[in-house]
Amino acid sequence: MTVHSPGAPARAHEFALSSSNAGLEALSSWRELPRVQQPTWPDEQERARVFSELRTAPPLVFAGEVDVLRERLAAAARGEAFLLQGGDCAETFADSTADRIRNKIRTILQMAAVLTYGASLPVIKMGRMAGQFAKPRSSDTETRDGLTLPTYRGDGVNGFAFTEEARRPDPERLWRMYTTSAQTLNLLRAFTSGGFADLREVHAWNKGFISGPGYDRYEQLAGQIDKALRFMDACGADFDAIRVVEFYAAHEALLLDYEEALSRIDSRTGEIYDCSGHFLWIGERTRQLDGAHVEFLSQVRNPIGVKLGPSATVDDALRLIDRLDPDREPGRLTFITRMGAERIRDRLPALVEGVRDAGAQVAWVTDPMHGNTITASNGYKTRRFTDILDEVRGFFEVHRELGTVPAGLHMEMTGDDVTEVLGGTGEIDEAALEQRYETLVDPRLNHQQSLELAFLVAEALDQH
Ligand code: PEP
Ligand code: CO
């Protein structure tokens, strides 16, 4: 992760780590604005205490890394790279174990290998990881058997158990969110620089999975990559470039208390970076132009994503660009569309055209998950794999017709064999949802479904 290609030299950055807030005061302007989806912390003193502790804690990511990522995303927006962004809908403290984290990283590495090989494009690897602990919810409360409690807002806010105690927002959880993110990043950095992510391990990443069409197809591809690498080896190639990989951390910047507390000034340039993650996005429910989230993120240097659902207009998109990317800086802004398979071919063209005609350059990324959520007849919140594939196809079709650039894929996935999404060659049906449904919020692609999706995207990219 701290590895930079020759074209993008690493820069030594220091941070103002003292408890001095000098230069960061302006960042609290969001507090004056309408804000949605924030927890009501029951104890203001507790919140303020945790806030100031986080304010003096070491940053999780560094300005130099964030700057390199911005350059990578600029390349994706030009069609010279492809962003692969995936992970849980909601990370949990309990599941932030070494095995689960490794499985997610491994799956993203496998998908990236499929994409890089299939489409001959560099892939920017990014986890919805090390910070994805807060969720926007459609309702503030939940009622079960006559008892009404605050809704679960992610482990960074409250507990999932349906008890008064668990559901009470607890600022101490923000601290735990920070330490769990630090642990996750530590592992991530070790895996991606310690040899695990070496492309020569392409076969090893597939070990331990039962056979299935997705795995078999991957094995074949791994064989081809292996052969190509042996050929290169015989030619005397230098493998340093594939021994380590860049891997970035991203999450929805939902809890503004946390994001503000983790922001630091780059002592070299005096600019502000939100050091809770490399890439931060604004959700579909918090992208109000005059709201707190847009205000906050307009002030930090990180590359920013904004989710755009089916109701987004060209005017919304243009005004978001003006607020978040007034200088039209390459790589600064990514629009992550989540229209739903039925609507993408209808809604996306006008947005892409409107933005293009206004001369703005953003990276267009598809999230084929959040517009395709349904409830199964047995009550499970799920998605059909066919709808997910269909939205991805629609995304590529639209960009092909307009001659614009499909820059990436954003998805909810896990490296484990869960049964949360219907379909795929593993043929998960409604009854099978009961076998291994583990997500606390949205359903995730399992390991095999993720690989299948990667093959589809590789084909679409190759034809583009
Ligand atoms: C999410 O990414 O988990 C999410 C809530 O998405 P959206 O903001 O697009 O609804
Ligand atoms: Co989700």
mmCIF file of C-alpha atoms in Angstrom, residues 63-267:
data_model
loop_
_atom_site.group_PDB
_atom_site.id
_atom_site.type_symbol
_atom_site.label_atom_id
_atom_site.label_comp_id
_atom_site.label_asym_id
_atom_site.label_seq_id
_atom_site.Cartn_x
_atom_site.Cartn_y
_atom_site.Cartn_z
ATOM 1 C CA ALA A 63 -1.405 12.293 2.464
ATOM 2 C CA GLY A 64 1.125 10.847 0.026
ATOM 3 C CA GLU A 65 -0.954 7.679 -0.408
ATOM 4 C CA VAL A 66 -4.123 9.686 -0.887
ATOM 5 C CA ASP A 67 -2.431 11.811 -3.557
ATOM 6 C CA VAL A 68 -1.282 8.738 -5.462
ATOM 7 C CA LEU A 69 -4.804 7.335 -5.341
ATOM 8 C CA ARG A 70 -6.156 10.565 -6.818
ATOM 9 C CA GLU A 71 -3.781 10.117 -9.750
ATOM 10 C CA ARG A 72 -4.868 6.502 -10.159
ATOM 11 C CA LEU A 73 -8.526 7.532 -10.227
ATOM 12 C CA ALA A 74 -7.768 10.212 -12.793
ATOM 13 C CA ALA A 75 -6.352 7.422 -14.970
ATOM 14 C CA ALA A 76 -9.541 5.395 -14.424
ATOM 15 C CA ALA A 77 -11.665 8.369 -15.503
ATOM 16 C CA ARG A 78 -9.643 8.500 -18.734
ATOM 17 C CA GLY A 79 -10.118 4.779 -19.368
ATOM 18 C CA GLU A 80 -6.527 3.889 -18.534
ATOM 19 C CA ALA A 81 -7.306 1.929 -15.358
ATOM 20 C CA PHE A 82 -10.324 0.352 -13.690
ATOM 21 C CA LEU A 83 -11.462 0.746 -10.093
ATOM 22 C CA LEU A 84 -12.468 -2.386 -8.204
ATOM 23 C CA GLN A 85 -14.069 -1.439 -4.920
ATOM 24 C CA GLY A 86 -15.616 -4.073 -2.688
ATOM 25 C CA GLY A 87 -16.334 -5.246 0.803
ATOM 26 C CA ASP A 88 -19.068 -5.579 3.379
ATOM 27 C CA CYS A 89 -22.175 -3.463 3.472
ATOM 28 C CA ALA A 90 -21.357 -3.031 7.154
ATOM 29 C CA GLU A 91 -18.138 -4.210 8.746
ATOM 30 C CA THR A 92 -18.571 -5.438 12.300
ATOM 31 C CA PHE A 93 -16.131 -5.550 15.196
ATOM 32 C CA ALA A 94 -16.792 -9.250 15.746
ATOM 33 C CA ASP A 95 -16.075 -10.165 12.124
ATOM 34 C CA SER A 96 -12.917 -8.096 11.815
ATOM 35 C CA THR A 97 -10.872 -11.258 12.272
ATOM 36 C CA ALA A 98 -7.675 -12.161 10.471
ATOM 37 C CA ASP A 99 -9.381 -14.938 8.494
ATOM 38 C CA ARG A 100 -12.291 -12.861 7.312
ATOM 39 C CA ILE A 101 -10.107 -9.915 6.381
ATOM 40 C CA ARG A 102 -7.703 -12.189 4.505
ATOM 41 C CA ASN A 103 -10.584 -13.814 2.634
ATOM 42 C CA LYS A 104 -11.899 -10.453 1.492
ATOM 43 C CA ILE A 105 -8.485 -9.255 0.359
ATOM 44 C CA ARG A 106 -7.870 -12.529 -1.423
ATOM 45 C CA THR A 107 -11.192 -12.298 -3.253
ATOM 46 C CA ILE A 108 -10.475 -8.759 -4.391
ATOM 47 C CA LEU A 109 -7.017 -9.855 -5.547
ATOM 48 C CA GLN A 110 -8.554 -12.733 -7.494
ATOM 49 C CA MET A 111 -11.116 -10.454 -9.106
ATOM 50 C CA ALA A 112 -8.369 -7.988 -9.948
ATOM 51 C CA ALA A 113 -6.312 -10.760 -11.573
ATOM 52 C CA VAL A 114 -9.307 -11.743 -13.702
ATOM 53 C CA LEU A 115 -9.872 -8.131 -14.739
ATOM 54 C CA THR A 116 -6.256 -7.252 -15.366
ATOM 55 C CA TYR A 117 -5.661 -10.350 -17.431
ATOM 56 C CA GLY A 118 -9.002 -10.268 -19.241
ATOM 57 C CA ALA A 119 -9.037 -6.582 -20.073
ATOM 58 C CA SER A 120 -5.310 -5.751 -20.058
ATOM 59 C CA LEU A 121 -5.942 -2.796 -17.776
ATOM 60 C CA PRO A 122 -4.352 -1.847 -14.466
ATOM 61 C CA VAL A 123 -6.862 -2.396 -11.675
ATOM 62 C CA ILE A 124 -7.088 -0.081 -8.680
ATOM 63 C CA LYS A 125 -7.822 -2.327 -5.706
ATOM 64 C CA MET A 126 -9.907 -0.836 -2.958
ATOM 65 C CA GLY A 127 -11.739 -2.339 0.004
ATOM 66 C CA ARG A 128 -14.968 -1.127 1.552
ATOM 67 C CA MET A 129 -12.864 -1.844 4.588
ATOM 68 C CA ALA A 130 -11.153 -0.422 7.649
ATOM 69 C CA GLY A 131 -13.862 2.128 8.386
ATOM 70 C CA GLN A 132 -17.173 0.888 6.980
ATOM 71 C CA PHE A 133 -18.810 0.788 10.416
ATOM 72 C CA ALA A 134 -21.722 3.205 10.035
ATOM 73 C CA LYS A 135 -24.948 2.837 8.094
ATOM 74 C CA PRO A 136 -27.637 5.243 6.920
ATOM 75 C CA ARG A 137 -31.064 3.807 7.735
ATOM 76 C CA SER A 138 -34.510 4.488 6.345
ATOM 77 C CA SER A 139 -36.030 4.763 9.803
ATOM 78 C CA ASP A 140 -34.749 6.102 13.125
ATOM 79 C CA THR A 141 -36.518 3.430 15.110
ATOM 80 C CA GLU A 142 -37.406 -0.221 14.844
ATOM 81 C CA THR A 143 -40.430 -1.855 16.476
ATOM 82 C CA ARG A 144 -40.657 -5.520 17.395
ATOM 83 C CA ASP A 145 -43.531 -7.014 19.381
ATOM 84 C CA GLY A 146 -44.630 -3.609 20.557
ATOM 85 C CA LEU A 147 -41.132 -2.533 21.682
ATOM 86 C CA THR A 148 -39.651 0.465 19.849
ATOM 87 C CA LEU A 149 -35.872 1.046 19.965
ATOM 88 C CA PRO A 150 -33.344 3.103 17.988
ATOM 89 C CA THR A 151 -32.452 1.453 14.726
ATOM 90 C CA TYR A 152 -29.044 -0.267 14.312
ATOM 91 C CA ARG A 153 -26.691 2.262 12.685
ATOM 92 C CA GLY A 154 -23.563 0.154 12.443
ATOM 93 C CA ASP A 155 -21.050 -1.034 15.037
ATOM 94 C CA GLY A 156 -19.512 2.447 15.130
ATOM 95 C CA VAL A 157 -22.714 3.726 16.728
ATOM 96 C CA ASN A 158 -24.663 1.012 18.540
ATOM 97 C CA GLY A 159 -25.125 -2.738 18.867
ATOM 98 C CA PHE A 160 -27.249 -4.991 16.663
ATOM 99 C CA ALA A 161 -28.948 -6.894 19.492
ATOM 100 C CA PHE A 162 -32.524 -5.741 19.990
ATOM 101 C CA THR A 163 -32.160 -4.526 23.549
ATOM 102 C CA GLU A 164 -32.345 -1.063 24.959
ATOM 103 C CA GLU A 165 -28.781 -1.237 26.162
ATOM 104 C CA ALA A 166 -27.293 -2.402 22.872
ATOM 105 C CA ARG A 167 -29.212 0.064 20.753
ATOM 106 C CA ARG A 168 -28.239 3.124 22.764
ATOM 107 C CA PRO A 169 -25.648 5.093 20.719
ATOM 108 C CA ASP A 170 -22.318 4.954 22.542
ATOM 109 C CA PRO A 171 -19.491 7.354 21.558
ATOM 110 C CA GLU A 172 -16.940 4.880 22.912
ATOM 111 C CA ARG A 173 -17.787 2.865 19.804
ATOM 112 C CA LEU A 174 -16.170 5.592 17.686
ATOM 113 C CA TRP A 175 -12.939 4.814 19.462
ATOM 114 C CA ARG A 176 -13.420 1.108 18.806
ATOM 115 C CA MET A 177 -14.159 1.943 15.166
ATOM 116 C CA TYR A 178 -10.785 3.662 15.006
ATOM 117 C CA THR A 179 -8.842 0.834 16.666
ATOM 118 C CA THR A 180 -10.574 -1.856 14.606
ATOM 119 C CA SER A 181 -9.857 0.116 11.436
ATOM 120 C CA ALA A 182 -6.206 0.409 12.496
ATOM 121 C CA GLN A 183 -6.005 -3.354 13.084
ATOM 122 C CA THR A 184 -7.626 -4.051 9.737
ATOM 123 C CA LEU A 185 -5.298 -1.686 7.913
ATOM 124 C CA ASN A 186 -2.305 -3.195 9.635
ATOM 125 C CA LEU A 187 -3.231 -6.622 8.305
ATOM 126 C CA LEU A 188 -4.051 -5.219 4.926
ATOM 127 C CA ARG A 189 -0.674 -3.541 4.666
ATOM 128 C CA ALA A 190 1.049 -6.736 5.760
ATOM 129 C CA PHE A 191 -0.819 -8.895 3.257
ATOM 130 C CA THR A 192 -0.247 -6.534 0.375
ATOM 131 C CA SER A 193 3.426 -5.897 0.987
ATOM 132 C CA GLY A 194 4.541 -9.141 2.593
ATOM 133 C CA GLY A 195 4.244 -11.463 -0.402
ATOM 134 C CA PHE A 196 0.655 -12.712 -0.017
ATOM 135 C CA ALA A 197 -0.523 -10.455 -2.842
ATOM 136 C CA ASP A 198 2.331 -11.432 -5.177
ATOM 137 C CA LEU A 199 0.765 -12.297 -8.513
ATOM 138 C CA ARG A 200 2.831 -15.490 -8.493
ATOM 139 C CA GLU A 201 0.456 -16.632 -5.717
ATOM 140 C CA VAL A 202 -2.432 -16.488 -8.179
ATOM 141 C CA HIS A 203 -3.131 -20.241 -7.733
ATOM 142 C CA ALA A 204 -2.746 -20.193 -3.980
ATOM 143 C CA TRP A 205 -5.525 -17.621 -3.630
ATOM 144 C CA ASN A 206 -7.979 -20.211 -4.935
ATOM 145 C CA LYS A 207 -6.946 -22.990 -2.546
ATOM 146 C CA GLY A 208 -9.385 -24.326 -0.011
ATOM 147 C CA PHE A 209 -12.514 -23.617 -1.990
ATOM 148 C CA ILE A 210 -14.762 -26.430 -3.047
ATOM 149 C CA SER A 211 -14.966 -26.847 -6.783
ATOM 150 C CA GLY A 212 -17.540 -24.996 -8.806
ATOM 151 C CA PRO A 213 -17.726 -23.342 -12.217
ATOM 152 C CA GLY A 214 -16.440 -20.011 -10.872
ATOM 153 C CA TYR A 215 -13.393 -21.673 -9.279
ATOM 154 C CA ASP A 216 -12.698 -23.894 -12.250
ATOM 155 C CA ARG A 217 -12.735 -20.957 -14.594
ATOM 156 C CA TYR A 218 -10.439 -19.089 -12.236
ATOM 157 C CA GLU A 219 -8.034 -22.057 -12.065
ATOM 158 C CA GLN A 220 -7.783 -22.033 -15.843
ATOM 159 C CA LEU A 221 -7.052 -18.351 -15.899
ATOM 160 C CA ALA A 222 -4.514 -18.709 -13.094
ATOM 161 C CA GLY A 223 -2.800 -21.368 -15.209
ATOM 162 C CA GLN A 224 -2.528 -18.910 -18.088
ATOM 163 C CA ILE A 225 -1.169 -16.173 -15.852
ATOM 164 C CA ASP A 226 1.330 -18.626 -14.401
ATOM 165 C CA LYS A 227 2.495 -19.594 -17.828
ATOM 166 C CA ALA A 228 2.913 -15.964 -18.848
ATOM 167 C CA LEU A 229 4.881 -15.284 -15.663
ATOM 168 C CA ARG A 230 7.162 -18.290 -16.241
ATOM 169 C CA PHE A 231 7.784 -17.009 -19.726
ATOM 170 C CA MET A 232 8.660 -13.577 -18.353
ATOM 171 C CA ASP A 233 10.864 -15.166 -15.725
ATOM 172 C CA ALA A 234 12.742 -17.104 -18.388
ATOM 173 C CA CYS A 235 13.233 -13.821 -20.230
ATOM 174 C CA GLY A 236 14.847 -12.384 -17.107
ATOM 175 C CA ALA A 237 11.981 -10.061 -16.127
ATOM 176 C CA ASP A 238 12.151 -8.167 -12.863
ATOM 177 C CA PHE A 239 9.243 -9.219 -10.632
ATOM 178 C CA ASP A 240 9.564 -6.521 -8.033
ATOM 179 C CA ALA A 241 6.542 -4.744 -9.461
ATOM 180 C CA ILE A 242 4.200 -7.665 -8.789
ATOM 181 C CA ARG A 243 5.508 -8.694 -5.389
ATOM 182 C CA VAL A 244 3.634 -5.911 -3.644
ATOM 183 C CA VAL A 245 0.378 -4.219 -4.533
ATOM 184 C CA GLU A 246 -1.295 -0.938 -3.779
ATOM 185 C CA PHE A 247 -4.512 -1.537 -1.889
ATOM 186 C CA TYR A 248 -6.684 1.327 -0.735
ATOM 187 C CA ALA A 249 -9.220 1.663 2.054
ATOM 188 C CA ALA A 250 -12.620 3.308 1.568
ATOM 189 C CA HIS A 251 -15.821 3.825 3.481
ATOM 190 C CA GLU A 252 -18.924 5.955 3.522
ATOM 191 C CA ALA A 253 -18.068 9.166 5.381
ATOM 192 C CA LEU A 254 -21.285 9.108 7.359
ATOM 193 C CA LEU A 255 -20.377 9.929 10.954
ATOM 194 C CA LEU A 256 -19.073 13.442 10.636
ATOM 195 C CA ASP A 257 -17.847 13.557 14.227
ATOM 196 C CA TYR A 258 -15.503 10.685 13.428
ATOM 197 C CA GLU A 259 -14.420 12.082 10.062
ATOM 198 C CA GLU A 260 -13.702 15.518 11.484
ATOM 199 C CA ALA A 261 -11.753 14.069 14.406
ATOM 200 C CA LEU A 262 -9.565 12.029 12.038
ATOM 201 C CA SER A 263 -8.731 14.942 9.758
ATOM 202 C CA ARG A 264 -5.173 16.243 9.794
ATOM 203 C CA ILE A 265 -3.188 19.005 8.214
ATOM 204 C CA ASP A 266 -0.443 18.024 5.820
ATOM 205 C CA SER A 267 2.423 19.999 7.238
#
